[in-house]
Each structure stands twice: as structure tokens, then as C-alpha cells.
Amino acid sequence: MTTTLDLNFVRQQFPAFSEASLDGQAFFENAGGSYMCRQVIDRFTTIFHQRKLQPYYAFKASADLGMEMDQAHERMARYLNVGADEVMFGPSTSQNTYVLAQALLARMTAGDGIIVSGQEHEANAGVWRRLEASGMRVLIWEVNADTGELDLDDLTQLLDDRITMVAMTHCSNLVADINPVREIADIVHAANAILLVDGVSYCPHGLPDVDALGADIYLFSSYKTYGPHQGVMVVRKSATSVLEPQSHYFNRDVPSKWMIPAGPDHVQIAAMNGMLDYFDALDKHHGGSDDAMRPRRLESLFHMAERSNLKMLLDYLSNRNDLRLLGPNDPTRRAPTVSFVSSRLSSQEIGRQLADRKIMAGVGDFYAVRLLETMGISPEDGAVRLSFVHYTSPDEINQAIAALDDIL
Ligand SMILES: Cc1ncc(COP(=O)(O)O)c(C=O)c1O
């Protein structure tokens, strides 16, 4: 097993890297949506050609599609180390939290409470905050206004015996520090509450062992993890008692449907296998065998590859005194989603100038409006965000640094 990522092999799996219209463009908006690997595109092509129809009937094309969807559940569950009946696919994480909020509300009584962190993307904030209008208490676990980070002691102060759930992110899409989910789960469980974790910004850097993390609900978006546009939702058995089923009444006992009010998107779910085909191929290419440790090996392979690039970028940014880096300067404590503001230039202006220099970067509030406001940053101008993943090359990092140096 080699621990050094074969970048050539990796980039061959992504058609975007041999696309003429993207030639010379360095992609740094991965936290918005990653490139799709060829295994997913191939799955889409096959499904659209051969079995774009209703699944689970006796005729072969239908039965095959149903089987492919079941495989997606089973394989995803193995990657996340949870039961296949605990994995559900909805249209997006925002829609999944919306449904979960209805499910939770139906089982709460006035005066029950929810704690929501102040570090969230709005997908994991607004739906919970709105429960206040139905008589629930909504308590905000505020971040430190300078660092944007959360303090566990503040959470402990907020918990009481009527708190049903704590909603927080594994890793913010702006500040990007990796929260100690296991430690937080223990605190939350000791107070008899459940923990919901938004893993959208964490999962592109390796699918985690959800069982080991201790989250009762874990969410991520596969269009940011090289896959199709879906929201992946893990609802552990430990969360079922506080959630009212949201499916059609006759589907209440179908595990893959009970938190899914709409019909599932057959093609997207079946194509999810392509993402796992890619991960399997990557592990095999690096000497891995088909065993339970595959997800852990990939997580560390991704982290190792990303961290040396992250160090280069953080070193550059934190040595400038005209920039405010959001989140920690330590590559072992954060994801490679690197946001900053300048004391001289507007974020929008930096974004335009980066685009002129073939750096595809994001600028704005990234739907983390409340977090920016708490940190004293105008959501209108927002922050500049350079987000990258394991397929980003050191050359692209140097290209971004050279462009920033020129602009700043
Ligand atoms: C941290 C985080 N959470 C949630 C979401 C929402 O995901 P979706 O687009 O699947 O609703 C995003 C999207 O950018 C995000 O970055």
C-alpha cells in the first residue's frame, strides 16, 4: 500500500482535466461542486441508454435498475460504516434538512429545544431556527467572532434536559476547521439529545466512519464528492424515536424511503455507484485490497495529498499582513477550503482579477451569511474562497499563489 497519491492516475479519472475549453484554468471552487469522475459519467450514459425507466419490476431493464439502486445503498453504507437501511438519498442536503425539520417538529412539544451552531451553511440553520415559530426553543451555539471557531464549553452551557437535538457542521464551508465530532457526540448523548452533523464540506476529503463519529444523523452532498447531484442522508437507529416518518403512509416501513417524501431520483441514485467505483479503483491502484479498511485508507490518502498543498497556500496567505485568513493556519486542523478578505481590495475585485488569470475561485457569502456577519465581514462583498481537493496539483497551487501575488 503506497501512501503517496498518484496524481496522474487521479486526473485521468476526471474528463474535465482533458477538456479543451478548460485548458490552463485552475479549478478552485470545489467546495461549490467538484468535477465529476468518469465512472459516474459512464454510469449515467449506460443507464440513460439502457434502463431509463421505472425500477423494481420483473422485466430485465427494470430489475437491473432496481438492483443498481440497492447496490448504491449497500455500498454507500459500507463506506460510511452504517447499516444499508440507515442510508437515504434525497435531492440535496438543503431539502434533506427541510424534511428532517418537519419530521422532528412532529415529535416535539412546545418548550422542547434545539441547539444550532453559528458556523453553519444556511441549509443547516434556517430550517431549525424556523421551529421557533412553532413554539420550540432555538438556542444558538455562537462562534468566536475573531476565529469563527466553536468552543465545546459553550455547548455544555446550553444543553438542558429538554434539548432534543444539536445541529452542527463537521467542517464549515468558510472557516473550514474540523470539529471534534466524536467528543461533541459524547457530550450531546450524555444530555440525552441527538447530534445532527452536516458533512458536506468534510466528505470531499474522504468519506468518514459515521459509526465512529457517533453522529445520529449525518448529511452530505454527492455532487461535491465527484458524484451525481444528490443529498446523502444517514439516519441512525438512535434517531428514529424523535423523527416522524415523512414518506407516503404505505412506505413508512421501507427503510430507504421513510425520510423521503418525494419519489427517489432513480438515475442519480444508481449513478452514485460510479463514485464508489472511482474510490474502489483509486484504492486498488494504490495497493489496497477489498476490505473494511478501504474508506480509512482513502481518507488518509486524500488528507496526505491535500495537506502539503494546503500548507503552501496557508503559508503564503498568513505571511501577508493585508489579509485576514478565516479559520486556522494549521493544515492538520482544517479542510483545504481557504477563505480570506483583504484590507485593501474588495473580495469581488479579487475574484474578477483571479478569473482574468485563469483561477476559477468563488467569491461571496457561500450561504454562510450569519457566520460572516458574526465575524464582522460584509456578506455583500463576502470573502474570496480557494477550495481544492485531492486532484489539485502543486502546479495549480503555485499558479494561484502567483496570481494572488500579482493582484495583491
Ligand atoms: C457546508 C454545506 N452544507 C450544506 C450545503 C447545502 O448542500 P445542497 O446544495 O446539497 O443543498 C452546502 C452547499 O454548498 C454546504 O457547503
Short mmCIF file of C-alpha atoms in Angstrom, two decimals, residues 44 86 90 107 111 149 159 183 185 187 191 197 199 210-211 221 224 239 271 290 292 311 314 325 328 347 393 400:
data_model
loop_
_atom_site.label_atom_id
_atom_site.label_comp_id
_atom_site.label_asym_id
_atom_site.label_seq_id
_atom_site.Cartn_x
_atom_site.Cartn_y
_atom_site.Cartn_z
CA PHE A 44 -25.17 7.85 -16.45
CA GLU A 86 -29.82 3.81 7.54
CA GLY A 90 -32.78 12.91 -1.32
CA ARG A 107 -42.47 14.71 17.61
CA GLY A 111 -40.75 24.23 25.08
CA GLU A 149 -14.47 28.57 15.76
CA LEU A 159 -27.59 21.84 26.95
CA GLU A 183 -16.16 14.43 21.52
CA ALA A 185 -21.40 13.41 20.26
CA ILE A 187 -21.39 15.49 25.30
CA ALA A 191 -27.60 15.07 27.79
CA VAL A 197 -23.84 16.69 11.54
CA GLY A 199 -20.68 16.68 6.48
CA VAL A 210 -20.04 7.68 10.72
CA ASP A 211 -20.35 4.99 13.37
CA SER A 221 -23.95 16.20 -0.97
CA LYS A 224 -19.30 17.81 -4.15
CA ALA A 239 -32.53 8.99 15.85
CA ALA A 271 -25.19 6.51 -10.84
CA ASP A 290 -11.15 -5.05 -0.92
CA ALA A 292 -13.28 -2.85 5.53
CA LYS A 311 0.50 24.21 3.75
CA LEU A 314 -1.68 28.84 4.09
CA LEU A 325 -7.37 34.40 6.78
CA PRO A 328 -6.86 28.11 11.44
CA SER A 347 -13.38 40.37 -2.47
CA SER A 393 -1.82 19.72 -8.35
CA ALA A 400 -3.00 30.54 -7.61
#
